[in-house]
Amino acid sequence: QVQLVESGGGLVQPGGSLRLSCAASGSDFSIYAMGWYRQAPGKQRELVADISSGGSTNYADSVKGRFTISRDNAKNTVYLQMNSLKPEDTAVYYCKAVRKWYVYWGQGTQVTVSS
């Protein structure tokens, strides 16, 4: 069993930055693939970025060049550095952990980009 707790969300002006963190409980964090997803009001949840257990990364086209996903296995934590934020980045951001058929989600953290 893995529990995920996101933090770091908030209100930021367009062009600003935020760093989200997702802390995982339990053992074997390093063998989980981790991802960040987001869901805006009235829209489906979508992949923002993911990182494999080996460190390979993948990004949605809409965030390439602006967001960076990383992981610190010693701290059981995955990060999402978000720069040059836009109003359309406003959403609840969720952390996901996957290993084989096991899938875990965090409770989400709100990110609002507005002037």
mmCIF file with all atom_site columns, C-alpha atoms in Angstrom:
data_model
loop_
_atom_site.group_PDB
_atom_site.id
_atom_site.type_symbol
_atom_site.label_atom_id
_atom_site.label_alt_id
_atom_site.label_comp_id
_atom_site.label_asym_id
_atom_site.label_entity_id
_atom_site.label_seq_id
_atom_site.pdbx_PDB_ins_code
_atom_site.Cartn_x
_atom_site.Cartn_y
_atom_site.Cartn_z
_atom_site.occupancy
_atom_site.B_iso_or_equiv
_atom_site.pdbx_formal_charge
_atom_site.auth_seq_id
_atom_site.auth_comp_id
_atom_site.auth_asym_id
_atom_site.auth_atom_id
_atom_site.pdbx_PDB_model_num
ATOM 1   C CA . GLN A 1 1   ? 0.000   0.000  0.000   1.00 0.00 ? 1   GLN A CA 1
ATOM 2   C CA . VAL A 1 2   ? 1.265   3.462  -0.946  1.00 0.00 ? 2   VAL A CA 1
ATOM 3   C CA . GLN A 1 3   ? -0.126  6.765  0.275   1.00 0.00 ? 3   GLN A CA 1
ATOM 4   C CA . LEU A 1 4   ? 0.574   9.914  -1.702  1.00 0.00 ? 4   LEU A CA 1
ATOM 5   C CA . VAL A 1 5   ? 0.346   13.449 -0.317  1.00 0.00 ? 5   VAL A CA 1
ATOM 6   C CA . GLU A 1 6   ? 0.654   16.423 -2.651  1.00 0.00 ? 6   GLU A CA 1
ATOM 7   C CA . SER A 1 7   ? 1.639   19.910 -1.561  1.00 0.00 ? 7   SER A CA 1
ATOM 8   C CA . GLY A 1 8   ? 2.800   23.181 -3.048  1.00 0.00 ? 8   GLY A CA 1
ATOM 9   C CA . GLY A 1 9   ? -0.303  24.344 -4.847  1.00 0.00 ? 9   GLY A CA 1
ATOM 10  C CA . GLY A 1 10  ? -1.701  27.831 -4.566  1.00 0.00 ? 10  GLY A CA 1
ATOM 11  C CA . LEU A 1 11  ? -2.537  31.051 -6.354  1.00 0.00 ? 11  LEU A CA 1
ATOM 12  C CA . VAL A 1 12  ? 0.066   32.504 -8.710  1.00 0.00 ? 12  VAL A CA 1
ATOM 13  C CA . GLN A 1 13  ? 0.066   35.238 -11.325 1.00 0.00 ? 13  GLN A CA 1
ATOM 14  C CA . PRO A 1 14  ? 0.529   34.439 -15.012 1.00 0.00 ? 14  PRO A CA 1
ATOM 15  C CA . GLY A 1 15  ? 4.209   33.991 -15.772 1.00 0.00 ? 15  GLY A CA 1
ATOM 16  C CA . GLY A 1 16  ? 4.942   32.864 -12.230 1.00 0.00 ? 16  GLY A CA 1
ATOM 17  C CA . SER A 1 17  ? 6.297   29.591 -10.883 1.00 0.00 ? 17  SER A CA 1
ATOM 18  C CA . LEU A 1 18  ? 5.297   26.906 -8.430  1.00 0.00 ? 18  LEU A CA 1
ATOM 19  C CA . ARG A 1 19  ? 6.862   23.646 -7.341  1.00 0.00 ? 19  ARG A CA 1
ATOM 20  C CA . LEU A 1 20  ? 4.578   20.779 -6.439  1.00 0.00 ? 20  LEU A CA 1
ATOM 21  C CA . SER A 1 21  ? 5.732   17.935 -4.232  1.00 0.00 ? 21  SER A CA 1
ATOM 22  C CA . CYS A 1 22  ? 4.299   14.468 -3.803  1.00 0.00 ? 22  CYS A CA 1
ATOM 23  C CA . ALA A 1 23  ? 5.508   12.542 -0.771  1.00 0.00 ? 23  ALA A CA 1
ATOM 24  C CA . ALA A 1 24  ? 4.995   8.779  -0.795  1.00 0.00 ? 24  ALA A CA 1
ATOM 25  C CA . SER A 1 25  ? 4.726   6.501  2.179   1.00 0.00 ? 25  SER A CA 1
ATOM 26  C CA . GLY A 1 26  ? 5.732   2.863  2.158   1.00 0.00 ? 26  GLY A CA 1
ATOM 27  C CA . SER A 1 27  ? 8.738   1.077  0.799   1.00 0.00 ? 27  SER A CA 1
ATOM 28  C CA . ASP A 1 28  ? 10.062  0.478  -2.699  1.00 0.00 ? 28  ASP A CA 1
ATOM 29  C CA . PHE A 1 29  ? 9.298   4.001  -3.924  1.00 0.00 ? 29  PHE A CA 1
ATOM 30  C CA . SER A 1 30  ? 12.174  3.785  -6.397  1.00 0.00 ? 30  SER A CA 1
ATOM 31  C CA . ILE A 1 31  ? 10.514  1.006  -8.409  1.00 0.00 ? 31  ILE A CA 1
ATOM 32  C CA . TYR A 1 32  ? 7.277   2.917  -8.985  1.00 0.00 ? 32  TYR A CA 1
ATOM 33  C CA . ALA A 1 33  ? 6.624   4.943  -12.094 1.00 0.00 ? 33  ALA A CA 1
ATOM 34  C CA . MET A 1 34  ? 5.326   8.332  -10.963 1.00 0.00 ? 34  MET A CA 1
ATOM 35  C CA . GLY A 1 35  ? 3.192   10.870 -12.719 1.00 0.00 ? 35  GLY A CA 1
ATOM 36  C CA . TRP A 1 36  ? 1.452   14.205 -12.397 1.00 0.00 ? 36  TRP A CA 1
ATOM 37  C CA . TYR A 1 37  ? -2.030  14.641 -13.793 1.00 0.00 ? 37  TYR A CA 1
ATOM 38  C CA . ARG A 1 38  ? -4.429  17.558 -13.714 1.00 0.00 ? 38  ARG A CA 1
ATOM 39  C CA . GLN A 1 39  ? -8.144  18.097 -13.968 1.00 0.00 ? 39  GLN A CA 1
ATOM 40  C CA . ALA A 1 40  ? -9.751  21.425 -14.742 1.00 0.00 ? 40  ALA A CA 1
ATOM 41  C CA . PRO A 1 41  ? -13.452 22.086 -14.034 1.00 0.00 ? 41  PRO A CA 1
ATOM 42  C CA . GLY A 1 42  ? -15.632 20.376 -16.610 1.00 0.00 ? 42  GLY A CA 1
ATOM 43  C CA . LYS A 1 43  ? -12.688 18.579 -18.215 1.00 0.00 ? 43  LYS A CA 1
ATOM 44  C CA . GLN A 1 44  ? -11.228 15.104 -18.067 1.00 0.00 ? 44  GLN A CA 1
ATOM 45  C CA . ARG A 1 45  ? -8.155  14.337 -16.055 1.00 0.00 ? 45  ARG A CA 1
ATOM 46  C CA . GLU A 1 46  ? -5.063  14.525 -18.260 1.00 0.00 ? 46  GLU A CA 1
ATOM 47  C CA . LEU A 1 47  ? -1.434  13.555 -18.041 1.00 0.00 ? 47  LEU A CA 1
ATOM 48  C CA . VAL A 1 48  ? 0.949   16.427 -17.358 1.00 0.00 ? 48  VAL A CA 1
ATOM 49  C CA . ALA A 1 49  ? 4.237   14.548 -16.974 1.00 0.00 ? 49  ALA A CA 1
ATOM 50  C CA . ASP A 1 50  ? 5.553   11.210 -15.819 1.00 0.00 ? 50  ASP A CA 1
ATOM 51  C CA . ILE A 1 51  ? 8.862   9.706  -14.810 1.00 0.00 ? 51  ILE A CA 1
ATOM 52  C CA . SER A 1 52  ? 9.834   6.060  -14.881 1.00 0.00 ? 52  SER A CA 1
ATOM 53  C CA . SER A 1 53  ? 11.684  4.183  -12.171 1.00 0.00 ? 53  SER A CA 1
ATOM 54  C CA . GLY A 1 54  ? 14.791  4.630  -14.306 1.00 0.00 ? 54  GLY A CA 1
ATOM 55  C CA . GLY A 1 55  ? 14.322  8.380  -14.629 1.00 0.00 ? 55  GLY A CA 1
ATOM 56  C CA . SER A 1 56  ? 12.942  8.639  -18.163 1.00 0.00 ? 56  SER A CA 1
ATOM 57  C CA . THR A 1 57  ? 10.491  11.503 -18.498 1.00 0.00 ? 57  THR A CA 1
ATOM 58  C CA . ASN A 1 58  ? 7.504   12.289 -20.671 1.00 0.00 ? 58  ASN A CA 1
ATOM 59  C CA . TYR A 1 59  ? 5.527   15.528 -20.984 1.00 0.00 ? 59  TYR A CA 1
ATOM 60  C CA . ALA A 1 60  ? 2.257   16.709 -22.416 1.00 0.00 ? 60  ALA A CA 1
ATOM 61  C CA . ASP A 1 61  ? 2.835   18.992 -25.387 1.00 0.00 ? 61  ASP A CA 1
ATOM 62  C CA . SER A 1 62  ? 1.110   21.837 -23.574 1.00 0.00 ? 62  SER A CA 1
ATOM 63  C CA . VAL A 1 63  ? 3.749   21.929 -20.818 1.00 0.00 ? 63  VAL A CA 1
ATOM 64  C CA . LYS A 1 64  ? 6.937   21.008 -22.670 1.00 0.00 ? 64  LYS A CA 1
ATOM 65  C CA . GLY A 1 65  ? 9.664   23.521 -22.008 1.00 0.00 ? 65  GLY A CA 1
ATOM 66  C CA . ARG A 1 66  ? 7.823   24.991 -19.020 1.00 0.00 ? 66  ARG A CA 1
ATOM 67  C CA . PHE A 1 67  ? 7.392   22.098 -16.554 1.00 0.00 ? 67  PHE A CA 1
ATOM 68  C CA . THR A 1 68  ? 9.993   19.694 -15.200 1.00 0.00 ? 68  THR A CA 1
ATOM 69  C CA . ILE A 1 69  ? 9.297   16.460 -13.360 1.00 0.00 ? 69  ILE A CA 1
ATOM 70  C CA . SER A 1 70  ? 11.936  14.944 -11.093 1.00 0.00 ? 70  SER A CA 1
ATOM 71  C CA . ARG A 1 71  ? 12.199  12.428 -8.295  1.00 0.00 ? 71  ARG A CA 1
ATOM 72  C CA . ASP A 1 72  ? 14.303  12.012 -5.179  1.00 0.00 ? 72  ASP A CA 1
ATOM 73  C CA . ASN A 1 73  ? 14.189  8.345  -4.216  1.00 0.00 ? 73  ASN A CA 1
ATOM 74  C CA . ALA A 1 74  ? 16.042  8.992  -0.960  1.00 0.00 ? 74  ALA A CA 1
ATOM 75  C CA . LYS A 1 75  ? 13.152  11.258 0.099   1.00 0.00 ? 75  LYS A CA 1
ATOM 76  C CA . ASN A 1 76  ? 10.362  9.199  -1.475  1.00 0.00 ? 76  ASN A CA 1
ATOM 77  C CA . THR A 1 77  ? 9.259   12.343 -3.276  1.00 0.00 ? 77  THR A CA 1
ATOM 78  C CA . VAL A 1 78  ? 8.428   13.386 -6.812  1.00 0.00 ? 78  VAL A CA 1
ATOM 79  C CA . TYR A 1 79  ? 8.391   17.033 -7.860  1.00 0.00 ? 79  TYR A CA 1
ATOM 80  C CA . LEU A 1 80  ? 6.822   19.125 -10.581 1.00 0.00 ? 80  LEU A CA 1
ATOM 81  C CA . GLN A 1 81  ? 8.550   22.429 -11.222 1.00 0.00 ? 81  GLN A CA 1
ATOM 82  C CA . MET A 1 82  ? 6.147   24.683 -13.108 1.00 0.00 ? 82  MET A CA 1
ATOM 83  C CA . ASN A 1 83  ? 7.452   27.844 -14.762 1.00 0.00 ? 83  ASN A CA 1
ATOM 84  C CA . SER A 1 84  ? 5.851   30.412 -17.058 1.00 0.00 ? 84  SER A CA 1
ATOM 85  C CA . LEU A 1 85  ? 2.440   29.472 -15.745 1.00 0.00 ? 85  LEU A CA 1
ATOM 86  C CA . LYS A 1 86  ? -0.621  30.334 -17.783 1.00 0.00 ? 86  LYS A CA 1
ATOM 87  C CA . PRO A 1 87  ? -4.289  30.708 -16.797 1.00 0.00 ? 87  PRO A CA 1
ATOM 88  C CA . GLU A 1 88  ? -5.022  27.496 -18.693 1.00 0.00 ? 88  GLU A CA 1
ATOM 89  C CA . ASP A 1 89  ? -2.762  25.625 -16.255 1.00 0.00 ? 89  ASP A CA 1
ATOM 90  C CA . THR A 1 90  ? -5.396  26.196 -13.570 1.00 0.00 ? 90  THR A CA 1
ATOM 91  C CA . ALA A 1 91  ? -6.538  22.791 -12.293 1.00 0.00 ? 91  ALA A CA 1
ATOM 92  C CA . VAL A 1 92  ? -6.342  20.323 -9.462  1.00 0.00 ? 92  VAL A CA 1
ATOM 93  C CA . TYR A 1 93  ? -3.044  18.499 -9.793  1.00 0.00 ? 93  TYR A CA 1
ATOM 94  C CA . TYR A 1 94  ? -2.834  14.846 -8.784  1.00 0.00 ? 94  TYR A CA 1
ATOM 95  C CA . CYS A 1 95  ? 0.104   12.576 -8.146  1.00 0.00 ? 95  CYS A CA 1
ATOM 96  C CA . LYS A 1 96  ? -0.022  8.954  -9.353  1.00 0.00 ? 96  LYS A CA 1
ATOM 97  C CA . ALA A 1 97  ? 2.138   5.941  -8.561  1.00 0.00 ? 97  ALA A CA 1
ATOM 98  C CA . VAL A 1 98  ? 2.126   2.822  -10.727 1.00 0.00 ? 98  VAL A CA 1
ATOM 99  C CA . ARG A 1 99  ? 3.769   -0.545 -10.365 1.00 0.00 ? 99  ARG A CA 1
ATOM 100 C CA . LYS A 1 100 ? 2.470   -3.431 -12.456 1.00 0.00 ? 100 LYS A CA 1
ATOM 101 C CA . TRP A 1 101 ? -1.276  -3.584 -11.726 1.00 0.00 ? 101 TRP A CA 1
ATOM 102 C CA . TYR A 1 102 ? -1.071  -1.394 -8.622  1.00 0.00 ? 102 TYR A CA 1
ATOM 103 C CA . VAL A 1 103 ? -2.202  2.204  -9.092  1.00 0.00 ? 103 VAL A CA 1
ATOM 104 C CA . TYR A 1 104 ? -2.335  4.839  -6.343  1.00 0.00 ? 104 TYR A CA 1
ATOM 105 C CA . TRP A 1 105 ? -3.554  8.436  -6.433  1.00 0.00 ? 105 TRP A CA 1
ATOM 106 C CA . GLY A 1 106 ? -3.059  11.371 -4.129  1.00 0.00 ? 106 GLY A CA 1
ATOM 107 C CA . GLN A 1 107 ? -5.852  13.672 -3.003  1.00 0.00 ? 107 GLN A CA 1
ATOM 108 C CA . GLY A 1 108 ? -4.820  16.532 -5.271  1.00 0.00 ? 108 GLY A CA 1
ATOM 109 C CA . THR A 1 109 ? -3.636  20.090 -4.816  1.00 0.00 ? 109 THR A CA 1
ATOM 110 C CA . GLN A 1 110 ? -5.245  23.165 -6.380  1.00 0.00 ? 110 GLN A CA 1
ATOM 111 C CA . VAL A 1 111 ? -3.231  25.386 -8.698  1.00 0.00 ? 111 VAL A CA 1
ATOM 112 C CA . THR A 1 112 ? -4.822  28.655 -9.755  1.00 0.00 ? 112 THR A CA 1
ATOM 113 C CA . VAL A 1 113 ? -3.138  30.974 -12.238 1.00 0.00 ? 113 VAL A CA 1
ATOM 114 C CA . SER A 1 114 ? -4.794  34.364 -12.234 1.00 0.00 ? 114 SER A CA 1
ATOM 115 C CA . SER A 1 115 ? -4.006  38.046 -12.026 1.00 0.00 ? 115 SER A CA 1
#
